[in-house]
Amino acid sequence: MDINDNINSPFKLKISFSKLLEHYETLAKSKDEFVVANASRILKIAKNHPELREGFSDLSMLKSKENEIKAVLRDTFNPILTHNEIKTASVPLHNLVFNASERFKNIIKTAGKDFELQIKNMPEDDTYIFACAIILNFCYGYDLNFKRPFYYEIPDANGVIRYYKILYNADFCEITPTENAKKITEADYNELLDNFENIALWKEKFPPNSYTFKGFVISNMFDVTDDQSISNIKSSLIGEEKRKDESFMNEFHKIFSSLLGIKNIKVGFSIYDEETDTFQHVHGVGMNSYLLGDLESNSCVDALCSWSYNRLLKENKYFSVSDVDAMYKKSKGRAPHILSLYNQQIKSAIFAPIANDDGLMGILEIVSDKPRVLNSINANKLVDVMPFIVSAVERSKNEEENLIEAIIQQECTSIHPSVKWRFIMEARNFIKDELNGLEPNFKKIAFDNIYPLYGQMDIKGSSEARNTATQQDLSLQLKAVKDIIEGVLKEEPLPIYEQYIYQINNYLEGIKSNFQVDSEQQISSFLKDDIEPVLEHLQVNDKWKEQIQQYRESIDDSLNVLYKHRKAYDETIAKINSEMAFLLDKKQEEAQAMYPHYFERFKTDGVEHNMYIGESITREDSFNPIYLYNLRLWQLQVMCEMENNYYQMKSDFPVALDVASMILVFSQPLSISFRMDEKQFDVDGTYNARYEIVKKRVDKAFIKGTNERVTQKGKISIVYSQKQDEIEYLRYIKFLQSKHYLDDDVEIVELQDLQAVTGLKAIRVSVLYHKNEDDKAFYTYQDLMKEIES
């Protein structure tokens, strides 16, 4: 059998000791008699067996010349070091070993008779290209660096995989081209540099068996199991979608087995939620928590004894349980983590904190079904791998937070911080279901038994103000068009121009006396469909060109209408909303610090806000009605401050508008749920819907028996239905009167019935104002207007 059978390589291999024998020829000339004698002995063997120098490929020669080969290699394979060194003599890129140290033989023997020696990280195509790279270096002098660390993976007596790094010594080989070899040019070399993966190209330049390899290589191996295990852990943790990969945890178990030198150990994780001080399951294929067992989550104080709690969470240090059964007896089953291990038939374990500068993020759990194999001694090996695990968990935590945020944004849009925890919990359940192969479903978000608060600062007469602005703009535009056509009519007395002027006059009269909902649309259509083509026709005439150009410059490009007074109105509304919303948001920060509650606001013609407060939102056993009363008083006070701020900046607005403030009091607790379709919270249930009806209609309600709206400029209206609400708010008003927020003109009025809602009342009281922030005087609304106008 020939060594070259069944291999695909550019080399035609011949085992030869020619290069080694050349070294002995040099040594034979030494002045050291011992060295000369030894070299002469080796050279004599070679002389008697010329095939050792000439080379051979027949594998049977390895057997027939076994003793001679050993003799020639005796110095290279020192008998004194044979039980320490892991060393072989072989041919390159081939698993054939024809001489080896005793330690290497023992390693292979222990691996088992079915074990086949093979370089782990050398794909078949890479082997061919690696051989070509060697040829480029040896025969053509190109310094092509293709050196990579190569490894053998060999199981030990316990079946644990150990890693051996291979270092090659190629001092005793020579490579020569055969008649089949192709001359490699500079152009060939440059082409190969950019085509590493093109195996066909490499085989074209270096056909199989086109170069003779004559000699042998010495392989020195070193046990690098610890280093390689750490590297494998690092590589495993870098990969994405680890929790969906079925093989990830199996490989992780094997890697830790190699690192610790223990077969059949298992690795688990639990994550730490600082907000709730709980350990939680990491969801993914094959992932377990041996600390939690079958529990989805558990509070840290219930999962650990006081010593282990302090060790992991306070000191951030690992600890081991080398004999679970013995510790179970000693603790009489009262140590929670020992009990959990005992119930899972675990005999020894190591718990290591996954922590960074910000504190604990999770627990690494390594367990075995054999006692004492995991202990405080081999736990020290974790020191080298924990930084990679910490980095991976940090990255995973950030990825999960981003994923949670993305799901929340997708499913629910922006969420107020007070209820975000509930959305995060559902997002985690969403991810868990997806990882477990279930159909993910974002469940209903609801909060029960909470108290609502509603307030609004409404712009009074906003519809009338907009209609006025629209009328003014349309009148200006119509008059501008009329001036153009009247000028044209003088030069060109066509009846059609008279017709247009007649229509324009009708529209101008209608704007003054009978401006209706569709008037704006009719006039806009007339200007676009009838007048615009006329102006296009007239613009080519230099007589009218400049006047028409001036008209066009007054028209808004995007709206195609004259947008002067409406623009001033829209800018006023936008500024009012922006300034009042900003003030309310700033004040909300103070209110949240007093006690957490849900808050949302809306910009309409003014600013509305909803607040909800209660136990189910804060998820703490801390709610007390005192916090509701405090929030109501805060709301009333802030509404007074918003009124003051508005009138202090009123002169800065393009259009002078007034505002009226209202608070709706609803004493009965209710339920709210997040409506996925509308991306907002709404009340639940028929009875609770009454609150929404009142909220939407009450600001338009009249005082009973009158045509007077309940909301009035310069006043705050507090709408309610229960006597206790009246008593409560009169107390707040009295307090705010003492601080000069409110005047003394308190009145209580009954409201006309709304649809399906009866029995509403309102407290109305005037706000006291300051001209500016530094002003110490107090003004009623009428006094303030006089001061401003004087």
Tab-separated table of C-alpha atoms in Angstrom, residues 210-442:
chain	number	residue	atom	x	y	z
A	210	SER	CA	2.778	17.912	-9.171
A	211	TYR	CA	5.388	18.407	-6.411
A	212	THR	CA	7.470	15.877	-4.509
A	213	PHE	CA	7.605	16.137	-0.763
A	214	LYS	CA	10.609	14.264	0.524
A	215	GLY	CA	11.294	14.046	4.246
A	216	PHE	CA	9.169	14.103	7.379
A	217	VAL	CA	7.826	16.578	9.925
A	218	ILE	CA	8.018	16.497	13.685
A	219	SER	CA	4.855	17.487	15.522
A	220	ASN	CA	5.149	18.780	19.067
A	221	MET	CA	1.846	18.910	20.931
A	222	PHE	CA	0.826	20.735	24.077
A	223	ASP	CA	-2.241	20.265	26.246
A	224	VAL	CA	-4.105	23.563	25.923
A	225	THR	CA	-7.469	22.348	27.171
A	226	ASP	CA	-7.947	25.251	29.596
A	227	ASP	CA	-7.029	27.909	27.058
A	228	GLN	CA	-9.087	26.327	24.308
A	229	SER	CA	-12.077	25.830	26.610
A	230	ILE	CA	-11.977	29.513	27.496
A	231	SER	CA	-11.702	30.390	23.808
A	232	ASN	CA	-14.622	28.072	22.979
A	233	ILE	CA	-16.726	29.643	25.717
A	234	LYS	CA	-15.942	33.063	24.303
A	235	SER	CA	-16.763	31.947	20.743
A	236	SER	CA	-20.004	30.283	21.838
A	237	LEU	CA	-21.170	33.379	23.644
A	238	ILE	CA	-20.471	35.666	20.695
A	239	GLY	CA	-22.970	33.910	18.431
A	240	GLU	CA	-26.407	35.417	17.919
A	241	GLU	CA	-29.752	33.677	18.534
A	242	LYS	CA	-28.060	31.343	21.036
A	243	ARG	CA	-31.266	30.732	22.948
A	244	LYS	CA	-32.963	29.367	19.803
A	245	ASP	CA	-30.083	27.007	18.945
A	246	GLU	CA	-30.716	23.456	20.165
A	247	SER	CA	-27.019	22.553	20.169
A	248	PHE	CA	-25.862	25.634	22.089
A	249	MET	CA	-26.364	24.304	25.621
A	250	ASN	CA	-25.091	20.815	24.715
A	251	GLU	CA	-21.865	22.359	23.452
A	252	PHE	CA	-21.721	24.596	26.502
A	253	HIS	CA	-21.916	21.564	28.818
A	254	LYS	CA	-19.067	19.889	26.883
A	255	ILE	CA	-16.893	23.009	27.001
A	256	PHE	CA	-17.255	23.351	30.768
A	257	SER	CA	-16.594	19.623	31.139
A	258	SER	CA	-13.277	20.141	29.329
A	259	LEU	CA	-12.434	23.227	31.372
A	260	LEU	CA	-13.062	21.501	34.697
A	261	GLY	CA	-11.985	18.018	33.551
A	262	ILE	CA	-15.271	16.505	34.722
A	263	LYS	CA	-17.631	14.453	32.594
A	264	ASN	CA	-21.397	15.013	32.398
A	265	ILE	CA	-21.609	18.305	34.233
A	266	LYS	CA	-24.460	20.656	33.350
A	267	VAL	CA	-24.626	24.410	33.178
A	268	GLY	CA	-27.626	26.544	34.061
A	269	PHE	CA	-28.448	30.214	34.349
A	270	SER	CA	-30.852	32.404	36.242
A	271	ILE	CA	-31.210	36.121	35.665
A	272	TYR	CA	-31.525	38.668	38.435
A	273	ASP	CA	-34.243	41.344	38.369
A	274	GLU	CA	-33.054	44.122	40.653
A	275	GLU	CA	-36.398	45.914	40.584
A	276	THR	CA	-38.240	42.978	42.160
A	277	ASP	CA	-35.209	41.312	43.834
A	278	THR	CA	-36.054	38.019	42.142
A	279	PHE	CA	-34.289	35.316	40.158
A	280	GLN	CA	-35.964	34.462	36.864
A	281	HIS	CA	-35.705	31.653	34.337
A	282	VAL	CA	-33.712	32.262	31.167
A	283	HIS	CA	-35.955	31.043	28.371
A	284	GLY	CA	-34.384	29.160	25.509
A	285	VAL	CA	-33.932	25.686	24.072
A	286	GLY	CA	-32.259	23.425	26.636
A	287	MET	CA	-31.733	26.216	29.189
A	288	ASN	CA	-32.401	25.397	32.819
A	289	SER	CA	-31.995	26.970	36.218
A	290	TYR	CA	-30.988	24.530	38.931
A	291	LEU	CA	-31.383	27.234	41.537
A	292	LEU	CA	-35.046	27.745	40.614
A	293	GLY	CA	-35.878	24.177	39.623
A	294	ASP	CA	-39.413	24.131	38.223
A	295	LEU	CA	-40.203	27.663	39.375
A	296	GLU	CA	-40.569	30.397	36.771
A	297	SER	CA	-39.182	32.935	39.232
A	298	ASN	CA	-38.505	33.230	42.933
A	299	SER	CA	-37.564	36.024	45.284
A	300	CYS	CA	-33.880	35.977	46.181
A	301	VAL	CA	-34.569	35.677	49.900
A	302	ASP	CA	-36.707	32.599	49.219
A	303	ALA	CA	-34.155	31.036	46.848
A	304	LEU	CA	-31.087	31.460	49.075
A	305	CYS	CA	-30.139	31.301	52.712
A	306	SER	CA	-28.883	34.513	54.304
A	307	TRP	CA	-25.195	33.529	53.913
A	308	SER	CA	-25.489	32.595	50.229
A	309	TYR	CA	-27.653	35.663	49.564
A	310	ASN	CA	-24.975	37.925	50.996
A	311	ARG	CA	-22.228	36.007	49.163
A	312	LEU	CA	-23.808	36.310	45.714
A	313	LEU	CA	-25.728	39.581	45.869
A	314	LYS	CA	-23.651	41.700	48.232
A	315	GLU	CA	-20.104	40.401	47.840
A	316	ASN	CA	-20.548	39.169	44.231
A	317	LYS	CA	-18.415	36.088	44.979
A	318	TYR	CA	-18.905	32.473	43.964
A	319	PHE	CA	-19.392	29.548	46.318
A	320	SER	CA	-19.535	25.783	45.961
A	321	VAL	CA	-21.522	22.959	47.512
A	322	SER	CA	-19.254	19.928	47.220
A	323	ASP	CA	-21.613	17.455	48.926
A	324	VAL	CA	-25.284	18.365	48.579
A	325	ASP	CA	-26.538	15.362	50.569
A	326	ALA	CA	-24.278	16.179	53.514
A	327	MET	CA	-25.319	19.852	53.444
A	328	TYR	CA	-28.978	18.842	53.236
A	329	LYS	CA	-28.631	16.814	56.418
A	330	LYS	CA	-26.626	19.533	58.127
A	331	SER	CA	-29.173	22.245	57.267
A	332	LYS	CA	-32.100	19.888	57.901
A	333	GLY	CA	-33.501	20.910	54.512
A	334	ARG	CA	-34.001	24.508	55.585
A	335	ALA	CA	-31.475	26.082	53.180
A	336	PRO	CA	-33.572	26.844	50.053
A	337	HIS	CA	-30.810	26.424	47.463
A	338	ILE	CA	-29.657	23.148	49.041
A	339	LEU	CA	-33.235	21.874	49.069
A	340	SER	CA	-33.645	22.761	45.382
A	341	LEU	CA	-30.433	20.895	44.450
A	342	TYR	CA	-31.362	17.908	46.633
A	343	ASN	CA	-34.810	17.592	45.006
A	344	GLN	CA	-33.172	17.541	41.551
A	345	GLN	CA	-30.763	14.709	42.533
A	346	ILE	CA	-27.775	17.042	42.197
A	347	LYS	CA	-24.771	16.019	44.314
A	348	SER	CA	-22.338	18.927	43.906
A	349	ALA	CA	-22.616	22.445	42.520
A	350	ILE	CA	-20.939	25.805	41.969
A	351	PHE	CA	-22.858	29.088	41.939
A	352	ALA	CA	-21.013	32.040	40.411
A	353	PRO	CA	-22.374	35.606	40.251
A	354	ILE	CA	-22.500	37.225	36.816
A	355	ALA	CA	-21.847	40.799	37.884
A	356	ASN	CA	-20.419	44.016	36.492
A	357	ASP	CA	-19.756	47.410	38.060
A	358	ASP	CA	-23.498	48.048	38.262
A	359	GLY	CA	-24.113	44.910	40.312
A	360	LEU	CA	-25.517	41.420	39.871
A	361	MET	CA	-27.080	40.468	36.527
A	362	GLY	CA	-27.508	36.734	36.975
A	363	ILE	CA	-26.127	33.461	38.327
A	364	LEU	CA	-24.021	30.866	36.518
A	365	GLU	CA	-24.935	27.430	37.878
A	366	ILE	CA	-22.662	24.404	37.318
A	367	VAL	CA	-23.943	21.093	38.670
A	368	SER	CA	-22.985	17.404	38.730
A	369	ASP	CA	-24.712	14.184	39.743
A	370	LYS	CA	-21.539	13.117	41.563
A	371	PRO	CA	-20.507	14.426	44.988
A	372	ARG	CA	-17.272	16.395	45.566
A	373	VAL	CA	-16.362	16.668	41.867
A	374	LEU	CA	-17.356	20.349	41.980
A	375	ASN	CA	-15.691	22.198	44.813
A	376	SER	CA	-14.029	25.431	45.884
A	377	ILE	CA	-10.708	24.317	44.353
A	378	ASN	CA	-11.781	23.804	40.746
A	379	ALA	CA	-14.246	26.700	41.082
A	380	ASN	CA	-11.172	28.942	40.801
A	381	LYS	CA	-10.972	28.022	37.121
A	382	LEU	CA	-14.045	30.177	36.557
A	383	VAL	CA	-12.004	33.314	37.205
A	384	ASP	CA	-10.659	33.190	33.629
A	385	VAL	CA	-14.021	32.661	31.928
A	386	MET	CA	-16.317	34.936	33.943
A	387	PRO	CA	-15.308	38.152	32.104
A	388	PHE	CA	-16.533	36.630	28.823
A	389	ILE	CA	-19.763	35.460	30.413
A	390	VAL	CA	-20.306	38.891	31.970
A	391	SER	CA	-19.760	40.557	28.580
A	392	ALA	CA	-22.144	38.140	26.901
A	393	VAL	CA	-24.838	38.696	29.528
A	394	GLU	CA	-24.413	42.473	29.271
A	395	ARG	CA	-24.832	42.222	25.521
A	396	SER	CA	-27.758	39.828	25.838
A	397	LYS	CA	-29.388	42.083	28.411
A	398	ASN	CA	-29.058	45.080	26.105
A	399	GLU	CA	-30.386	43.045	23.193
A	400	GLU	CA	-33.368	41.891	25.244
A	401	GLU	CA	-34.084	45.426	26.454
A	402	ASN	CA	-33.969	46.612	22.845
A	403	LEU	CA	-36.202	43.743	21.788
A	404	ILE	CA	-38.649	44.461	24.605
A	405	GLU	CA	-38.642	48.125	23.661
A	406	ALA	CA	-39.226	47.221	20.019
A	407	ILE	CA	-42.142	44.937	20.881
A	408	ILE	CA	-43.690	47.570	23.123
A	409	GLN	CA	-43.258	50.232	20.456
A	410	GLN	CA	-44.706	47.931	17.826
A	411	GLU	CA	-47.600	46.703	19.928
A	412	CYS	CA	-48.360	49.698	22.089
A	413	THR	CA	-46.441	52.824	20.952
A	414	SER	CA	-44.926	55.104	23.624
A	415	ILE	CA	-45.694	54.033	27.202
A	416	HIS	CA	-45.729	56.102	30.373
A	417	PRO	CA	-43.006	55.023	32.862
A	418	SER	CA	-45.533	54.319	35.637
A	419	VAL	CA	-47.035	51.387	33.713
A	420	LYS	CA	-44.060	50.390	31.600
A	421	TRP	CA	-43.226	47.527	33.989
A	422	ARG	CA	-46.487	45.831	33.011
A	423	PHE	CA	-45.682	46.063	29.301
A	424	ILE	CA	-42.154	44.773	29.929
A	425	MET	CA	-43.614	41.779	31.772
A	426	GLU	CA	-45.921	40.979	28.851
A	427	ALA	CA	-43.104	41.538	26.346
A	428	ARG	CA	-40.976	39.011	28.267
A	429	ASN	CA	-43.856	36.547	28.155
A	430	PHE	CA	-44.122	37.262	24.406
A	431	ILE	CA	-40.434	36.402	23.949
A	432	LYS	CA	-40.728	33.328	26.194
A	433	ASP	CA	-43.634	31.933	24.175
A	434	GLU	CA	-41.754	32.541	20.930
A	435	LEU	CA	-38.618	30.779	22.239
A	436	ASN	CA	-40.694	27.866	23.503
A	437	GLY	CA	-42.262	27.379	20.082
A	438	LEU	CA	-45.686	28.715	21.106
A	439	GLU	CA	-47.737	31.255	19.204
A	440	PRO	CA	-46.689	34.568	20.813
A	441	ASN	CA	-49.580	36.734	21.907
A	442	PHE	CA	-49.346	40.125	23.591
